[in-house]
XYZ file of C-alpha atoms in Angstrom:
729
model
C 35.180 -20.168 14.691
C 35.675 -16.744 16.275
C 34.012 -15.886 19.501
C 31.681 -12.906 19.727
C 34.440 -10.871 21.329
C 36.565 -11.390 18.224
C 34.012 -9.860 15.860
C 35.241 -6.597 14.488
C 33.375 -3.455 15.598
C 33.488 -0.877 12.792
C 32.635 2.671 13.749
C 29.240 3.969 12.705
C 30.918 6.474 10.367
C 33.015 3.725 8.749
C 29.952 1.513 8.356
C 27.950 4.173 6.617
C 30.769 5.397 4.438
C 31.788 1.899 3.482
C 28.248 1.100 2.407
C 28.063 4.108 0.146
C 25.224 5.336 2.393
C 26.923 7.982 4.480
C 25.069 10.721 2.697
C 21.705 9.247 3.644
C 22.279 10.212 7.245
C 24.132 13.444 6.824
C 23.652 15.135 3.450
C 20.849 17.459 4.570
C 22.215 20.670 6.031
C 21.429 21.562 9.600
C 18.488 20.546 11.767
C 16.403 23.607 10.887
C 15.828 25.633 7.711
C 18.568 28.089 8.587
C 20.285 29.917 5.720
C 23.993 29.728 4.964
C 25.960 32.720 6.208
C 28.008 33.148 3.019
C 27.691 32.324 -0.643
C 30.605 29.937 -0.308
C 28.835 28.005 2.451
C 25.600 27.992 0.497
C 27.409 26.664 -2.600
C 28.632 23.715 -0.556
C 25.117 22.720 0.368
C 22.688 24.720 -1.889
C 19.429 23.817 -0.161
C 16.808 26.138 -1.624
C 14.284 24.746 0.786
C 13.470 21.409 2.381
C 12.157 20.033 -0.916
C 14.643 21.287 -3.415
C 18.451 21.136 -3.723
C 20.037 22.637 -6.873
C 23.626 21.733 -7.589
C 26.103 23.907 -9.585
C 25.925 21.406 -12.508
C 22.140 22.112 -12.735
C 21.153 18.798 -11.184
C 17.933 19.302 -9.294
C 17.475 17.011 -6.267
C 13.845 16.711 -5.143
C 13.319 15.194 -1.740
C 10.478 12.709 -1.448
C 9.181 11.739 1.996
C 6.812 9.003 0.793
C 8.113 5.581 0.009
C 8.536 3.985 -3.420
C 7.481 0.393 -3.773
C 6.750 0.126 -7.493
C 3.635 2.273 -7.497
C 5.294 5.389 -8.923
C 4.794 7.817 -6.021
C 8.376 8.947 -6.223
C 8.026 10.034 -9.876
C 4.577 11.490 -9.386
C 5.544 13.685 -6.418
C 8.730 14.769 -8.231
C 6.572 15.800 -11.169
C 4.447 18.011 -8.924
C 7.461 19.724 -7.407
C 9.188 20.114 -10.768
C 6.025 21.593 -12.255
C 5.917 24.429 -9.842
C 9.708 24.777 -9.922
C 9.845 25.096 -13.701
C 13.004 23.025 -13.804
C 14.449 20.785 -16.512
C 12.961 17.317 -16.008
C 15.971 15.719 -17.644
C 18.133 16.996 -14.721
C 15.845 15.831 -11.903
C 16.887 13.215 -9.411
C 15.354 12.292 -6.047
C 16.380 11.339 -2.528
C 14.655 10.296 0.662
C 14.987 12.637 3.653
C 15.208 10.387 6.656
C 12.530 10.310 9.377
C 15.149 11.321 11.920
C 15.833 14.476 9.969
C 12.109 15.074 9.750
C 11.843 14.823 13.530
C 14.768 17.172 14.056
C 13.290 19.672 11.613
C 9.816 19.655 13.291
C 8.287 17.415 10.663
C 9.041 19.811 7.818
C 8.354 17.080 5.267
C 5.072 16.130 6.807
C 3.585 12.638 6.786
C 5.852 9.730 5.712
C 3.114 7.149 5.585
C 2.687 5.574 2.174
C -0.526 3.554 2.213
C -4.196 4.004 1.642
C -3.350 5.446 -1.803
C -2.421 8.684 0.056
C 1.051 9.283 -1.361
C 0.001 11.991 -3.760
C -3.546 12.864 -2.778
C -2.559 13.919 0.790
C 0.728 15.645 0.013
C 0.186 17.237 -3.410
C -0.537 20.699 -2.085
C 2.468 21.181 0.188
C 4.983 19.581 -2.169
C 3.702 21.842 -4.954
C 4.126 24.781 -2.612
C 7.694 23.595 -1.915
C 8.440 23.742 -5.636
C 6.770 27.115 -6.095
C 8.627 28.590 -3.128
C 11.964 27.356 -4.470
C 11.290 28.856 -7.869
C 10.315 32.229 -6.289
C 13.525 32.152 -4.218
C 15.681 31.389 -7.306
C 14.090 34.174 -9.257
C 14.654 36.538 -6.393
C 18.358 35.644 -6.373
C 18.665 36.277 -10.082
C 16.750 39.565 -9.851
C 18.957 40.677 -6.966
C 22.079 40.053 -8.980
C 20.735 42.023 -11.958
C 19.282 44.756 -9.789
C 15.864 44.369 -11.418
C 12.343 43.603 -10.048
C 11.626 39.893 -9.720
C 8.309 40.476 -11.474
C 10.179 41.171 -14.742
C 11.645 37.675 -14.751
C 10.238 34.420 -16.077
C 11.352 30.799 -15.779
C 11.412 27.857 -18.089
C 13.274 24.479 -17.758
C 15.716 25.778 -15.144
C 16.523 28.993 -16.956
C 15.655 32.457 -15.624
C 15.156 35.202 -18.193
C 14.824 38.961 -17.578
C 12.123 40.089 -19.981
C 13.130 43.663 -20.767
C 16.808 42.974 -21.210
C 16.769 39.390 -22.379
C 19.477 38.463 -19.906
C 19.500 34.813 -18.858
C 20.945 32.718 -16.064
C 20.422 29.221 -14.704
C 19.194 27.790 -11.452
C 22.544 26.297 -10.759
C 24.260 29.630 -11.178
C 22.088 31.430 -8.620
C 21.439 28.488 -6.190
C 24.126 29.611 -3.771
C 22.620 33.102 -3.521
C 19.155 31.696 -3.339
C 20.115 29.625 -0.375
C 20.710 32.812 1.593
C 17.286 34.331 0.823
C 14.280 33.848 3.094
C 11.638 31.949 1.154
C 8.155 33.376 0.657
C 5.521 32.469 3.172
C 2.730 32.380 0.547
C 2.860 31.259 -3.050
C 0.331 30.933 -5.887
C 0.094 27.460 -7.435
C -0.462 26.846 -11.109
C -3.880 25.963 -12.410
C -3.762 22.261 -13.502
C -4.864 23.320 -16.995
C -1.460 25.102 -17.300
C 0.666 22.090 -16.343
C 3.495 21.080 -18.594
C 5.125 18.345 -16.521
C 2.462 17.222 -14.122
C -0.445 15.497 -15.844
C 1.896 14.132 -18.512
C 2.982 10.481 -19.071
C 6.636 11.092 -18.194
C 9.029 8.147 -17.834
C 9.561 6.963 -14.342
C 12.711 8.049 -12.487
C 13.334 4.661 -10.912
C 13.164 2.429 -13.967
C 16.822 2.382 -15.060
C 18.310 1.320 -11.701
C 15.900 -1.627 -11.703
C 16.839 -2.591 -15.206
C 20.603 -2.361 -14.747
C 20.562 -4.024 -11.333
C 21.969 -1.039 -9.446
C 18.828 -0.593 -7.366
C 19.514 -1.710 -3.778
C 16.621 -3.203 -1.841
C 16.769 -3.965 1.839
C 17.557 -7.650 1.208
C 20.570 -6.602 -0.922
C 22.157 -4.291 1.557
C 25.771 -5.010 2.592
C 27.817 -3.231 5.243
C 31.363 -3.834 6.531
C 31.333 -6.484 9.226
C 27.710 -7.345 8.546
C 26.302 -10.460 10.178
C 23.087 -12.170 9.151
C 20.219 -13.402 11.217
C 17.472 -15.978 10.561
C 14.454 -16.209 12.838
C 11.755 -18.729 13.621
C 8.723 -17.579 15.582
C 6.148 -19.863 17.076
C 3.904 -20.922 14.160
C 0.785 -20.356 16.284
C 0.211 -16.758 17.162
C 0.049 -16.418 20.927
C 2.318 -19.411 21.482
C 5.763 -19.362 23.008
C 9.087 -21.118 23.134
C 9.091 -23.999 25.631
C 12.698 -25.056 25.059
C 15.476 -25.142 22.496
C 18.976 -26.738 22.331
C 21.475 -24.007 21.279
C 24.415 -26.343 21.798
C 23.147 -28.541 18.962
C 23.973 -25.846 16.374
C 26.483 -23.480 18.037
C 29.448 -25.277 16.532
C 28.127 -25.200 12.958
C 30.168 -23.235 10.412
C 29.810 -19.483 10.673
C 27.425 -19.425 13.608
C 28.025 -16.540 15.992
C 25.041 -16.559 18.329
C 21.932 -18.610 19.110
C 19.388 -16.816 21.203
C 15.782 -16.542 22.161
C 13.972 -13.375 21.177
C 11.035 -12.418 23.377
C 8.715 -15.223 24.468
C 8.045 -16.763 21.120
C 11.070 -16.709 18.753
C 14.479 -18.229 18.287
C 17.306 -16.677 16.264
C 20.585 -17.764 14.703
C 23.199 -15.164 13.802
C 25.925 -16.176 11.389
C 28.369 -14.751 8.912
C 26.110 -15.573 5.973
C 22.305 -15.866 5.771
C 22.515 -19.389 4.357
C 24.560 -20.539 7.295
C 22.172 -18.862 9.726
C 19.169 -20.482 8.032
C 20.851 -23.886 7.851
C 21.639 -23.816 11.532
C 18.125 -22.574 12.389
C 16.595 -25.424 10.376
C 18.720 -27.863 12.472
C 17.889 -26.187 15.787
C 15.698 -28.373 18.013
C 12.816 -26.248 19.324
C 9.784 -27.212 21.396
C 6.784 -24.896 21.254
C 4.037 -24.197 23.693
C 1.236 -23.498 21.263
C -1.350 -22.570 23.882
C -5.121 -22.695 23.331
C -4.875 -21.177 19.830
C -3.326 -24.434 18.601
C -6.780 -25.937 18.418
C -8.219 -23.266 16.061
C -9.085 -24.155 12.454
C -10.726 -22.485 9.451
C -13.854 -24.384 10.377
C -14.016 -23.039 13.891
C -13.357 -19.521 12.660
C -16.096 -19.829 10.036
C -18.514 -21.050 12.663
C -17.791 -17.964 14.762
C -18.411 -15.739 11.807
C -21.692 -17.476 11.006
C -22.803 -16.846 14.574
C -22.067 -13.178 14.029
C -24.422 -13.038 11.048
C -27.364 -13.681 13.431
C -26.087 -11.719 16.463
C -28.453 -9.302 18.068
C -25.892 -6.556 18.433
C -23.720 -4.967 15.794
C -21.936 -1.706 15.028
C -23.838 0.461 12.533
C -22.005 2.028 9.634
C -24.876 3.186 7.388
C -28.517 3.480 8.341
C -31.516 5.166 6.837
C -35.241 4.479 6.856
C -36.931 1.339 8.124
C -35.239 -1.755 6.730
C -37.252 -4.203 8.831
C -40.499 -2.640 7.581
C -39.283 -2.756 3.948
C -38.389 -6.404 4.197
C -41.694 -7.252 5.887
C -43.719 -5.540 3.209
C -41.669 -6.647 0.202
C -43.173 -8.417 -2.829
C -39.926 -10.470 -2.961
C -37.065 -10.874 -0.505
C -33.718 -11.940 -1.853
C -31.016 -13.264 0.491
C -27.434 -14.419 0.035
C -24.352 -15.042 2.137
C -20.867 -14.226 0.802
C -17.453 -14.664 2.304
C -13.771 -13.984 1.750
C -10.818 -15.852 3.375
C -7.620 -14.666 4.949
C -5.226 -13.434 2.246
C -1.481 -12.913 2.410
C 0.379 -9.782 1.216
C 2.952 -12.208 -0.332
C 5.471 -9.483 -1.285
C 8.304 -10.673 -3.555
C 10.838 -9.305 -1.056
C 10.285 -10.998 2.332
C 10.494 -8.919 5.494
C 13.994 -7.724 6.332
C 15.866 -4.954 8.109
C 19.465 -4.178 9.013
C 20.263 -2.656 12.422
C 23.333 -1.237 14.113
C 23.009 -0.668 17.862
C 25.270 0.938 20.407
C 24.475 2.310 23.826
C 24.436 5.850 22.359
C 22.720 5.344 18.980
C 20.718 2.954 16.887
C 20.468 3.024 13.094
C 18.268 0.910 10.860
C 18.175 0.411 7.079
C 14.739 -0.809 6.083
C 12.238 -1.049 3.268
C 9.341 0.615 5.030
C 6.050 2.201 3.919
C 6.157 4.570 6.867
C 9.490 6.007 7.884
C 8.145 7.773 10.958
C 6.483 4.562 12.246
C 9.745 2.747 11.598
C 11.621 5.314 13.589
C 9.141 4.985 16.502
C 9.523 1.188 16.389
C 13.340 1.556 16.335
C 13.306 3.809 19.377
C 10.971 1.478 21.322
C 12.936 -1.642 20.497
C 16.321 -0.029 21.088
C 15.539 1.514 24.412
C 16.846 4.844 23.179
C 15.146 8.168 22.550
C 13.964 8.790 19.018
C 16.532 11.584 18.733
C 19.277 9.014 19.157
C 17.831 6.775 16.371
C 17.717 6.936 12.611
C 15.990 4.958 9.855
C 17.393 4.974 6.369
C 14.585 4.214 3.883
C 15.254 1.863 1.016
C 13.061 1.036 -1.961
C 10.612 -1.739 -1.176
C 10.329 -5.014 -3.053
C 6.602 -4.846 -2.518
C 4.581 -3.496 0.315
C 0.831 -3.727 -0.212
C 0.263 -2.652 3.425
C 2.499 -5.204 5.073
C 5.410 -2.788 5.626
C 3.252 0.065 6.843
C 1.389 -0.020 10.113
C 3.173 -3.021 11.586
C 7.007 -3.168 11.958
C 7.344 -6.423 13.806
C 10.229 -7.515 11.590
C 12.090 -4.254 12.193
C 11.676 -4.476 15.966
C 13.152 -7.969 15.794
C 16.192 -6.711 13.835
C 16.836 -4.038 16.430
C 16.438 -6.447 19.354
C 18.906 -8.847 17.762
C 21.389 -6.038 17.050
C 21.093 -4.949 20.664
C 22.422 -8.366 21.645
C 25.577 -7.633 19.525
C 26.473 -3.989 20.185
C 28.491 -2.227 17.481
C 27.904 -4.953 14.848
C 25.475 -4.450 11.960
C 23.023 -7.360 11.745
C 20.686 -8.015 8.853
C 17.574 -10.021 9.660
C 15.854 -11.755 6.751
C 12.676 -13.700 7.110
C 12.525 -16.861 5.062
C 9.607 -17.134 2.621
C 7.988 -19.601 5.009
C 8.386 -17.245 7.977
C 6.955 -14.471 5.905
C 3.945 -16.432 4.885
C 2.980 -17.843 8.291
C 3.597 -14.640 10.210
C 1.892 -12.124 7.919
C -0.776 -9.642 8.787
C -3.615 -11.000 6.736
C -6.537 -9.502 4.915
C -9.295 -9.876 7.469
C -11.669 -12.838 7.120
C -15.328 -11.817 6.868
C -18.711 -13.145 5.847
C -21.637 -11.015 4.773
C -25.383 -11.734 4.757
C -27.377 -9.529 2.439
C -31.161 -9.313 2.497
C -33.043 -7.107 0.063
C -36.651 -6.047 -0.510
C -38.032 -5.778 -4.005
C -41.459 -4.275 -4.673
C -43.869 -5.638 -7.291
C -42.198 -3.573 -10.011
C -38.763 -4.892 -9.222
C -37.583 -1.753 -7.466
C -35.111 -2.076 -4.598
C -36.812 -0.693 -1.512
C -34.640 -2.007 1.283
C -31.213 -3.510 1.909
C -29.642 -4.970 5.059
C -25.967 -5.968 4.907
C -24.580 -7.651 7.984
C -20.781 -8.100 7.913
C -19.366 -10.540 10.400
C -15.643 -10.740 10.932
C -12.437 -9.135 11.849
C -11.641 -5.511 12.621
C -8.303 -4.250 11.373
C -8.207 -1.266 13.646
C -8.972 -3.210 16.776
C -5.628 -4.974 16.227
C -3.445 -2.465 14.443
C -4.689 0.948 15.569
C -7.263 0.741 18.362
C -6.913 4.501 18.982
C -8.722 5.035 15.671
C -11.837 3.097 16.731
C -14.949 5.238 17.126
C -16.911 4.169 20.200
C -15.932 0.566 19.620
C -16.708 0.737 15.929
C -14.155 0.207 13.185
C -14.929 2.682 10.382
C -12.560 0.880 8.008
C -14.980 -2.028 7.929
C -17.459 0.052 5.966
C -15.198 1.154 3.092
C -17.259 1.706 -0.030
C -20.496 1.508 1.992
C -20.505 4.853 3.766
C -23.572 7.067 3.417
C -21.530 9.877 1.886
C -18.266 11.804 2.126
C -15.155 12.176 0.029
C -13.472 8.851 0.888
C -15.503 5.676 0.308
C -19.224 6.344 -0.234
C -21.863 3.900 -1.521
C -22.994 4.704 -5.074
C -26.676 3.924 -4.729
C -29.663 5.662 -3.160
C -31.734 3.024 -1.370
C -34.784 4.254 0.593
C -34.255 1.901 3.499
C -30.756 0.679 4.283
C -28.861 -0.831 7.196
C -25.229 -1.835 6.995
C -23.716 -3.162 10.224
C -20.754 -5.117 11.552
C -20.692 -7.957 14.092
C -17.039 -7.858 15.144
C -15.486 -11.297 15.543
C -11.686 -11.294 15.968
C -9.841 -14.665 15.658
C -6.221 -14.965 16.737
C -4.853 -14.730 13.207
C -3.678 -11.124 13.039
C -5.188 -8.815 10.408
C -3.475 -6.012 8.577
C -3.944 -3.393 5.804
C -3.930 -5.504 2.692
C -3.915 -3.536 -0.544
C -7.447 -2.190 -0.989
C -8.380 -3.211 2.580
C -12.116 -3.699 3.257
C -13.155 -2.081 0.020
C -12.318 -5.351 -1.773
C -14.813 -7.694 -0.003
C -17.385 -4.976 0.312
C -17.371 -4.397 -3.444
C -17.776 -8.195 -3.963
C -20.642 -8.350 -1.488
C -22.587 -5.341 -2.771
C -21.883 -5.572 -6.490
C -22.424 -9.305 -6.869
C -25.618 -8.986 -4.867
C -26.766 -6.136 -7.071
C -26.432 -8.514 -9.978
C -28.501 -11.097 -8.074
C -31.136 -8.462 -7.418
C -31.220 -7.443 -11.118
C -31.818 -11.006 -12.224
C -34.412 -11.509 -9.453
C -36.205 -8.413 -10.753
C -35.917 -9.564 -14.343
C -33.882 -6.534 -15.293
C -30.592 -5.804 -17.036
C -27.795 -5.516 -14.430
C -26.643 -2.188 -15.837
C -30.105 -0.672 -16.051
C -30.945 -1.901 -12.600
C -27.931 -0.108 -11.126
C -28.395 3.083 -13.134
C -31.929 3.550 -11.658
C -30.323 3.799 -8.195
C -27.536 6.184 -9.187
C -29.369 9.402 -9.967
C -27.814 11.099 -6.965
C -24.355 9.686 -7.639
C -23.177 11.165 -10.945
C -19.490 10.249 -10.566
C -20.244 6.654 -9.670
C -22.614 6.528 -12.615
C -20.145 8.055 -15.051
C -17.443 5.499 -14.480
C -19.950 2.640 -14.661
C -21.420 3.886 -17.876
C -17.903 4.386 -19.334
C -16.924 0.724 -18.817
C -20.292 -0.453 -20.109
C -19.833 1.566 -23.290
C -16.244 0.420 -23.759
C -16.996 -3.280 -23.191
C -19.953 -3.053 -25.586
C -22.584 -3.925 -23.030
C -25.463 -3.349 -25.411
C -23.882 -5.417 -28.145
C -23.588 -9.206 -28.495
C -20.276 -10.514 -27.157
C -18.132 -13.000 -29.085
C -19.356 -16.558 -29.179
C -18.901 -18.256 -25.832
C -17.917 -14.992 -24.110
C -19.919 -13.473 -21.256
C -19.787 -10.157 -19.476
C -20.019 -8.747 -16.002
C -19.664 -5.271 -14.540
C -19.489 -3.435 -11.208
C -18.496 -0.128 -9.606
C -17.381 1.314 -6.305
C -15.710 4.286 -4.643
C -12.676 4.039 -2.440
C -9.702 6.052 -1.350
C -11.285 9.169 -2.781
C -11.614 7.789 -6.373
C -14.496 6.495 -8.390
C -13.875 3.222 -10.269
C -15.742 0.664 -12.319
C -14.858 -2.547 -14.071
C -16.269 -4.749 -16.778
C -14.998 -8.209 -17.676
C -15.334 -10.716 -20.505
C -14.866 -14.368 -19.637
C -15.506 -17.787 -20.992
C -15.992 -21.079 -19.116
C -15.374 -24.384 -20.841
C -17.649 -27.421 -20.461
C -15.060 -28.771 -18.009
C -15.440 -25.641 -15.888
C -12.151 -23.969 -16.868
C -12.271 -20.206 -16.583
C -10.619 -17.886 -19.035
C -10.614 -14.105 -18.403
C -10.244 -12.503 -21.794
C -10.598 -8.787 -21.176
C -11.166 -6.253 -18.428
C -12.052 -2.634 -18.893
C -11.464 -0.261 -15.990
C -12.550 3.336 -15.579
C -11.022 5.616 -12.951
C -11.892 9.125 -11.914
C -9.230 10.235 -9.432
C -10.024 13.940 -9.762
C -6.546 14.808 -11.046
C -4.147 12.595 -12.936
C -0.485 13.387 -12.257
C 0.991 10.774 -14.593
C -1.437 8.939 -16.890
C 1.129 6.267 -17.837
C 1.673 5.390 -14.202
C -2.054 5.193 -13.651
C -2.347 2.715 -16.550
C 0.387 0.633 -14.954
C -1.272 0.893 -11.539
C -4.603 -0.295 -12.902
C -3.002 -3.261 -14.657
C -1.068 -4.092 -11.472
C -4.268 -3.793 -9.485
C -5.846 -6.481 -11.619
C -2.846 -8.757 -11.166
C -3.237 -8.448 -7.426
C -7.043 -8.471 -7.299
C -7.441 -11.399 -9.717
C -4.685 -13.395 -7.965
C -6.722 -13.037 -4.764
C -10.023 -13.895 -6.479
C -8.667 -16.962 -8.350
C -6.235 -18.434 -5.854
C -5.732 -16.376 -2.696
C -6.844 -18.205 0.409
C -4.992 -18.767 3.645
C -6.493 -21.612 5.654
C -5.906 -22.436 9.322
C -5.154 -25.847 10.764
C -3.948 -26.501 14.282
C -3.833 -22.759 14.871
C -1.423 -21.967 12.093
C -1.565 -20.769 8.476
C -1.212 -23.759 6.137
C 0.141 -21.938 3.086
C 3.913 -21.503 3.474
C 5.146 -20.689 -0.070
C 3.984 -19.909 -3.566
C 3.386 -23.613 -4.375
C 0.407 -23.441 -2.018
C -0.353 -19.732 -2.385
C -0.028 -19.097 -6.135
C -0.231 -15.739 -7.932
C -1.515 -15.029 -11.411
C 0.860 -15.964 -14.208
C 1.351 -14.086 -17.437
C -0.578 -16.591 -19.552
C -3.690 -16.109 -17.377
C -3.577 -12.299 -17.445
C -6.394 -10.727 -19.414
C -6.106 -7.704 -21.725
C -6.583 -4.598 -19.639
C -8.064 -1.454 -21.099
C -7.938 1.675 -18.969
C -10.264 4.625 -19.113
C -8.879 7.626 -17.264
C -11.496 10.282 -16.703
C -10.288 12.858 -14.164
C -13.117 15.253 -13.544
C -11.153 17.722 -11.376
C -12.008 19.377 -8.133
C -10.708 16.677 -5.845
C -7.692 14.361 -5.350
C -8.340 10.628 -5.190
C -6.002 7.675 -4.841
C -4.947 5.281 -7.602
C -2.944 2.377 -6.158
C -5.851 0.525 -4.461
C -9.362 1.446 -5.732
C -9.270 -0.585 -8.956
C -8.397 -3.820 -7.109
C -11.926 -3.816 -5.682
C -13.640 -4.142 -9.046
C -11.547 -7.061 -10.325
C -13.302 -9.882 -8.491
C -16.972 -8.760 -8.736
C -16.645 -7.950 -12.471
C -15.356 -11.479 -13.102
C -17.785 -13.159 -10.675
C -20.697 -11.542 -12.350
C -19.415 -12.598 -15.735
C -18.973 -16.147 -14.435
C -22.653 -16.192 -13.480
C -23.574 -15.002 -16.950
C -21.505 -17.844 -18.385
C -22.601 -20.652 -16.049
C -25.733 -19.683 -14.236
C -23.844 -20.257 -10.944
C -23.196 -17.753 -8.215
C -19.787 -18.112 -6.629
C -20.273 -16.484 -3.221
C -17.125 -17.695 -1.420
C -13.633 -17.188 -2.736
C -11.246 -18.318 -4.108
C -12.535 -19.339 -7.508
C -10.144 -22.293 -7.703
C -12.342 -24.029 -5.105
C -15.559 -23.531 -7.101
C -17.128 -25.943 -9.546
C -17.711 -23.814 -12.608
C -19.331 -26.485 -14.777
C -22.576 -25.110 -16.137
C -25.602 -25.455 -13.882
């Protein structure tokens, strides 16, 4: 076995070039949007602007700052740029500008964060302007060459035509000249009704590489001289390493280093990942689990129950006199719901590759937020951000896990720092990934409602008890101690996540209780449990009032036309007013989240033995604008896979301070034979831009739970469904 001193130290340039990734770090010209001095120089790097590169062969490279993780953001944003550019879609390709380049160019590409269904809705305007500015510059170059006014020229599919003379040229032919022209400061964007590329169900740009196997994910990355690292952190959050015996495994085949990382982790670095993992499995480690080692699901649940009765809570929505309404009610209805911890469970476990020297640190990582990854790299490396770079790679699943928290990336950099000049790839095992996730927060909710003698809802108090995401992940975003994310879908108004009902007296508050299990942004975030709590309770109230669940809701939605429209759409599509097939029962729900209005309706059956079958789900979405309807259909179907997996099976339990579910045998996901038929209603009403990737998840569980009640007469108030007895009451 070679010693560490014998390991080859390839130069950074050799590493990047050998990996076929050299262009990632260096293909963008300059550090500022300076123009090339000569046509020859411009032709070498024909950057029209930060968003568009046109090559002489007419290839159009569109730069996308947001991350692609299967949701289609890359294609959607490219469509928006291409729409304003008037280029030939068949010649479009994309690339990621790196966060280091963004920093050097004064954040010219804007926000890199890809989460909260913000990829398109928060960048559509400036990327469209990028495409429009590039088109204007290309036309100006052509007009200059012809000696004609630019206003006499028109564009179509990458071809510029001079109207009066009929002369034509292509974008590729004038790109070099366009690169020397100062772009316009103001542009006029197309009206969406005039779109020819955006708004159309175009094929995704990233499908073929996935089909032919050429797509490289972080876990696939290879570099010359690459070493592999496996890590084991203390299974109890807050615990530490008491001792470990490095000598017991140092002589195993391929092992290069055995080291402690921070207070709580041990690492083995070897020539292959399997050898690193094998040695790590054999490494004797003694943990100091600390006081958290005594925590269990039962103790956490008891803490949350205490919060339901606490005298103090943070208020998210308040109007009228709830206490008075409850006191004077003809009938008071009360219920307690709860959701467990849930794991992101991405198919690709956490990984990153790092190369550290005293002068520079580079990382290759599947990240949802390149800028946050760069900041994490700089902090872990001990170098300024200007001496660091992150090369983004497609993600094998994110769902929020690879966004706000980059613990796995920091570890990779810290390991590489122990081996200067050598690229090191850290891969978490599936077990490490499952027990060191950032989980969907655990909460309980007590709902108390007042009904008058006519069955009208006159008051509602929702008390949420449980974790705050922001308190752990982004405390700077707290508002006077309150976590606004807790109230997603329950806000009194606004463009983001407003409640869809007008209730005369309402109080929605949060008793914050934070166990040691760390929370994180899990796809759909707090909108998911809040939709379950509110929409299942709305069903309870309808039945308590002796009214149809749809009619009961619609009475409260007069001031919420968009909420009402999507709910009515799924009711009509599912055939709410008609008799369902024999043995089939229906449930419905609605919510608003991430700027979009969504509703769902489900058809289910439950056998005498309590076996649930979900036959059909109808989903309606109003995102304001629809950039690619085909992608939205796919997103909705994918949302139900994720949302139903959580509702049916997804529960992480705690024993002796640690998560018990360590792989998919104990944390299953929905299989194809269990997947219902999904019917999508896309109803963009215009005037706003909502998200797509997350909102629909929230209506999966309540639609099914309400249908389960219709089938069995039983209310399932605590998930997952696999733990419920569904035999008829």
